[in-house]
mmCIF file of C-alpha atoms in Angstrom:
data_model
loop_
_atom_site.group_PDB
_atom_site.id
_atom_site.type_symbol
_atom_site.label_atom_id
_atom_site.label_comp_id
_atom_site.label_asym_id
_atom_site.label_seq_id
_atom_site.Cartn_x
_atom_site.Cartn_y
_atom_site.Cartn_z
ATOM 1 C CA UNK A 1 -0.248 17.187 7.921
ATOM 2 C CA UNK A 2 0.005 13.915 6.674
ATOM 3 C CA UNK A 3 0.566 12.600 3.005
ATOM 4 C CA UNK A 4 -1.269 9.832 1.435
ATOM 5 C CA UNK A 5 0.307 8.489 -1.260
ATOM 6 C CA UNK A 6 -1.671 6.860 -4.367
ATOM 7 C CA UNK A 7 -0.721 5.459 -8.035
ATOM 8 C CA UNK A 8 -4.197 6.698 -9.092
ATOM 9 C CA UNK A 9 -5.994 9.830 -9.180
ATOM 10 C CA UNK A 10 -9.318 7.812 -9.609
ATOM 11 C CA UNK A 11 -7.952 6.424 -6.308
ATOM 12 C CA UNK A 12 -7.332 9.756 -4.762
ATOM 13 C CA UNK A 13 -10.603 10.669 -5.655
ATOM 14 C CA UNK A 14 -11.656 8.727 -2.848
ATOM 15 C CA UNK A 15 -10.157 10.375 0.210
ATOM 16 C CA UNK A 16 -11.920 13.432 0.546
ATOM 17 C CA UNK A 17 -10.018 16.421 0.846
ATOM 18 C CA UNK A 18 -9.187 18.142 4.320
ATOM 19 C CA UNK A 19 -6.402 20.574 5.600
ATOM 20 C CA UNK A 20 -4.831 18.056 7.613
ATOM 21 C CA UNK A 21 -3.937 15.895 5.057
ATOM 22 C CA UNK A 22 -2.449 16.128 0.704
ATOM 23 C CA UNK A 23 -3.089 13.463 -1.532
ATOM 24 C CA UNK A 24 -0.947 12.599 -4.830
ATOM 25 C CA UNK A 25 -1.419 10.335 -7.364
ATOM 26 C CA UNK A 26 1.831 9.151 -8.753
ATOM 27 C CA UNK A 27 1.286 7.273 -11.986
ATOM 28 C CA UNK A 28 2.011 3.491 -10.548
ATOM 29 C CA UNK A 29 5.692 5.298 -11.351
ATOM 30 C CA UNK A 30 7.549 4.228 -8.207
ATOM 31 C CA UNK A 31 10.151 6.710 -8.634
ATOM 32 C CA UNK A 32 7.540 9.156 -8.938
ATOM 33 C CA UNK A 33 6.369 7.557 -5.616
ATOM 34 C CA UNK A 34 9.445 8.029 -4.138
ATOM 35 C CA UNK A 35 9.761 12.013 -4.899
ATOM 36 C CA UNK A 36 6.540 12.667 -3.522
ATOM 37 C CA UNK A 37 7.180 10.651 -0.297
ATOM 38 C CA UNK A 38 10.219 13.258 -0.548
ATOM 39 C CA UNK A 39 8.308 16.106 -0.523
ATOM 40 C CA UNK A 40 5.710 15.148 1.560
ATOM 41 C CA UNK A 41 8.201 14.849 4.324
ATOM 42 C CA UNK A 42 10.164 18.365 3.302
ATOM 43 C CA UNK A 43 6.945 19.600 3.676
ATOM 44 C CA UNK A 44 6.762 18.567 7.301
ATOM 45 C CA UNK A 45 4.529 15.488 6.924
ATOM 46 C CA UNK A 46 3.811 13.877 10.421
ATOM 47 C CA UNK A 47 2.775 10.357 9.007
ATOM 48 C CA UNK A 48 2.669 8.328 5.309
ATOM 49 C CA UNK A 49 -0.402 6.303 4.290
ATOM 50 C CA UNK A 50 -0.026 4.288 1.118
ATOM 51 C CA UNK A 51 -3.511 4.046 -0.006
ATOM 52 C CA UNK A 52 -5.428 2.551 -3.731
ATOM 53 C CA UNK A 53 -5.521 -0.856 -5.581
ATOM 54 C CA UNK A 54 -3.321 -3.829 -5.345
ATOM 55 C CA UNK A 55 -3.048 -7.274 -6.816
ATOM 56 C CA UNK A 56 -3.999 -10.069 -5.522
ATOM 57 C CA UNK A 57 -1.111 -12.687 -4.721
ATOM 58 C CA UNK A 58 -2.438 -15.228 -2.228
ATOM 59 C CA UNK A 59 -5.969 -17.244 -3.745
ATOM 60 C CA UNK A 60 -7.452 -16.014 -0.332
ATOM 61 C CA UNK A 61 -7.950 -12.783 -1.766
ATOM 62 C CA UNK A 62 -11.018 -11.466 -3.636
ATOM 63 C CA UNK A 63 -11.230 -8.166 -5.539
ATOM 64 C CA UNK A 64 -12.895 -5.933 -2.836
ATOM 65 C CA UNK A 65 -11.384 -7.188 0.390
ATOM 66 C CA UNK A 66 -9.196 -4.639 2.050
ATOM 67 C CA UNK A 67 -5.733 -5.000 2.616
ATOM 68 C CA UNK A 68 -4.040 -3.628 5.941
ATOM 69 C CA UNK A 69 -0.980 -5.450 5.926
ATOM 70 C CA UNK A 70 1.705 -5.797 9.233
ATOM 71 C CA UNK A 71 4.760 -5.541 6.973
ATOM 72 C CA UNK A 72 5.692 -4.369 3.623
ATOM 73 C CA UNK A 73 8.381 -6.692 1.130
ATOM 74 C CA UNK A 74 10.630 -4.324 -0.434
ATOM 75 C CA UNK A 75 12.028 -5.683 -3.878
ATOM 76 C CA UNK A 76 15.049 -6.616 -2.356
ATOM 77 C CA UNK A 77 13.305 -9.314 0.324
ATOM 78 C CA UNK A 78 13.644 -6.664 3.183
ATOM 79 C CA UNK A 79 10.232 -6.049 5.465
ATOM 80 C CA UNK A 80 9.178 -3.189 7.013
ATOM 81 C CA UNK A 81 6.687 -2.736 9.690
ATOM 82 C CA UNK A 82 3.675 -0.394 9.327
ATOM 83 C CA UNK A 83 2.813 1.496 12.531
ATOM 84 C CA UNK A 84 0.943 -0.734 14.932
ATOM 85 C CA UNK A 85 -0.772 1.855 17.101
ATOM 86 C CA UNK A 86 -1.725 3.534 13.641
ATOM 87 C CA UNK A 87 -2.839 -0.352 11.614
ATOM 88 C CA UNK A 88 -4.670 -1.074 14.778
ATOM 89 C CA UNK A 89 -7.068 1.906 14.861
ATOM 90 C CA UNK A 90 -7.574 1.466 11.357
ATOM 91 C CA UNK A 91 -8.341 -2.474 11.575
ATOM 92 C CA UNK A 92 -10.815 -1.578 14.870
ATOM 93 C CA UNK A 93 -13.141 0.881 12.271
ATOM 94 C CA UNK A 94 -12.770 -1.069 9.227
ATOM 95 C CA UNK A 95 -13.953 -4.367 11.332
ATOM 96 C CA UNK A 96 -16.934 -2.870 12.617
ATOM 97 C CA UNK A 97 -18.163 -1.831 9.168
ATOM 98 C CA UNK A 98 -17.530 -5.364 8.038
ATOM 99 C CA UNK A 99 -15.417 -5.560 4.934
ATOM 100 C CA UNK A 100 -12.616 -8.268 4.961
ATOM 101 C CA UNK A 101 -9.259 -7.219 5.898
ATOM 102 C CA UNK A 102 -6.501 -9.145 5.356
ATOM 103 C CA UNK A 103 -3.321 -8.927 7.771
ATOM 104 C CA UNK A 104 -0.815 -10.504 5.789
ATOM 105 C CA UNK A 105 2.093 -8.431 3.579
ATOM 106 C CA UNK A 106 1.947 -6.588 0.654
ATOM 107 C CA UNK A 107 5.188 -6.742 -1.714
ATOM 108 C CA UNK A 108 6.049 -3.620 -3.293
ATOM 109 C CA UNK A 109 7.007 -4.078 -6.898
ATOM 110 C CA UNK A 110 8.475 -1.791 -9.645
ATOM 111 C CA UNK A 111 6.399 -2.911 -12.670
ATOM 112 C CA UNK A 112 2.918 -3.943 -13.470
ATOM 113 C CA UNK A 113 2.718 -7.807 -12.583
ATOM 114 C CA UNK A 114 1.240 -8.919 -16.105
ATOM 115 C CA UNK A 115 0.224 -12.980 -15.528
ATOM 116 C CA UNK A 116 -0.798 -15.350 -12.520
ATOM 117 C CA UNK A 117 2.432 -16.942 -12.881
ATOM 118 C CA UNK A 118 4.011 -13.946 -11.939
ATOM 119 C CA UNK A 119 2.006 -13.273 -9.006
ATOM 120 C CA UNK A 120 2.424 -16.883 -7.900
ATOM 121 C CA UNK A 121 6.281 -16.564 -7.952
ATOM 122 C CA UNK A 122 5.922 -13.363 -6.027
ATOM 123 C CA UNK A 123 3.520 -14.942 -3.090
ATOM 124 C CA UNK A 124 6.239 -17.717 -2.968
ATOM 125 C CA UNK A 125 8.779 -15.844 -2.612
ATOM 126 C CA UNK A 126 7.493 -13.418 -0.391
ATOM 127 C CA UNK A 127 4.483 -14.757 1.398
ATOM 128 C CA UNK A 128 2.288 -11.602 0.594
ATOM 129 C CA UNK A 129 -1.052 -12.012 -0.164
ATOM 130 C CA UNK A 130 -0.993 -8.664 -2.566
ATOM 131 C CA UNK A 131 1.321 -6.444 -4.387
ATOM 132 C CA UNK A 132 1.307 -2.938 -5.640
ATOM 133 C CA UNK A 133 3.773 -0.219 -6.850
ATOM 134 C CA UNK A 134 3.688 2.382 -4.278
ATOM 135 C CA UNK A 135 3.893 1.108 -0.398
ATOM 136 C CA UNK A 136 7.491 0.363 -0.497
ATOM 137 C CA UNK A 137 8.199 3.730 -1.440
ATOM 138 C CA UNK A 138 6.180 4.787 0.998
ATOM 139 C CA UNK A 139 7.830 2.338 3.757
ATOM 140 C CA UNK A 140 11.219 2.932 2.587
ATOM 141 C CA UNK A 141 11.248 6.993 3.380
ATOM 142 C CA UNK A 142 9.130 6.891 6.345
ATOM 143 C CA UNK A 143 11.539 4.333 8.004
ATOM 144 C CA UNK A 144 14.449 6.523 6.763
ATOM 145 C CA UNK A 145 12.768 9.644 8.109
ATOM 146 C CA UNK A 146 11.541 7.969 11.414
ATOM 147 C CA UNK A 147 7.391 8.482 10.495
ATOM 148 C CA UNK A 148 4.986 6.122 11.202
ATOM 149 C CA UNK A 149 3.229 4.614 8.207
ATOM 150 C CA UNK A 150 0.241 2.242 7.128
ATOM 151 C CA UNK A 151 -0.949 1.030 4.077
ATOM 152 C CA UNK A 152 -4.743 0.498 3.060
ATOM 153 C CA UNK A 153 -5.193 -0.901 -0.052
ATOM 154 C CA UNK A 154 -8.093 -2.673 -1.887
ATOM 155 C CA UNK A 155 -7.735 -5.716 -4.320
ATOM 156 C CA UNK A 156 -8.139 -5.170 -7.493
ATOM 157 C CA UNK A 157 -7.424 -8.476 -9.203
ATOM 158 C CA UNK A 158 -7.089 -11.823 -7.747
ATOM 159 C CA UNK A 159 -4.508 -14.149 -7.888
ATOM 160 C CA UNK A 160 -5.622 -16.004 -10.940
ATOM 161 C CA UNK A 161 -6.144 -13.016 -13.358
ATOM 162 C CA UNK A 162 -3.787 -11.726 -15.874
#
């Protein structure tokens, strides 16, 4: 089994179901994201995928273009690495079906990011090109527990949107 981890259940609504894998939609509450990355792994959970909407950060993102980032930012400046065996399988199919997929890091953040100033402060400081409040839970435990993890995400709103 593996657990895919989302902040809503309109997002979870599009994974569909199958025995091999349990969704849950946490809110956008990262410590809610946190417990379920918990459980998933109690529950013998062989991989993470963080999965749903992000923000935009850098102006080369759109709303619609996928997001399959190399690293995750945790709030505190560290990065983790998603799975590269994993991100690359993923980044061959979504490719061929043509969306565009950005490489670049997604910075997890605790709270809603309410103004483009904000976001721009976060690319600089970071270098992501999006943000959202679940992947770095979802980095965080799987490094701790020695899983492999990915994130897919989609942007919601670009760079210059409040």
């Amino acid at each position: 089994m593996f657990g895919i981890l989302t902040g809503l259940r309109s997002e979870a609504g599009c994974v569909p179901p199958a025995a091999e894998r349990r969704i849950v939609a946490t809110g956008g509450d990262p410590e809610r994201a946190r417990q379920a990355v918990l459980t998933f792994i109690d529950e013998g959970a062989s991989g993470l995928l963080s999965f749903g909407l992000a923000a935009g950060l850098g102006l080369e993102t759109r709303p619609g273009d996928l997001l399959l980032p190399v690293t995750v930012v945790l709030p505190g400046g560290a990065e983790l690495s998603a799975d590269p065996t994993w991100r690359a399988r993923l980044e061959a199919k979504l490719l061929r079906s043509g969306p565009v997929v950005h490489r670049g890091a997604v910075a997890g953040v605790d709270r809603l990011l309410a103004s483009p100033q904000e976001k721009r402060r976060l690319h600089e400081a970071t270098g992501a090109v999006a943000a959202d409040m679940e992947s770095h839970a979802v980095a965080e435990a799987a490094q701790q527990a020695g899983l492999p993890f990915v994130v897919l995400r989609a942007v919601a709103d670009p760079a210059d949107q409040a």
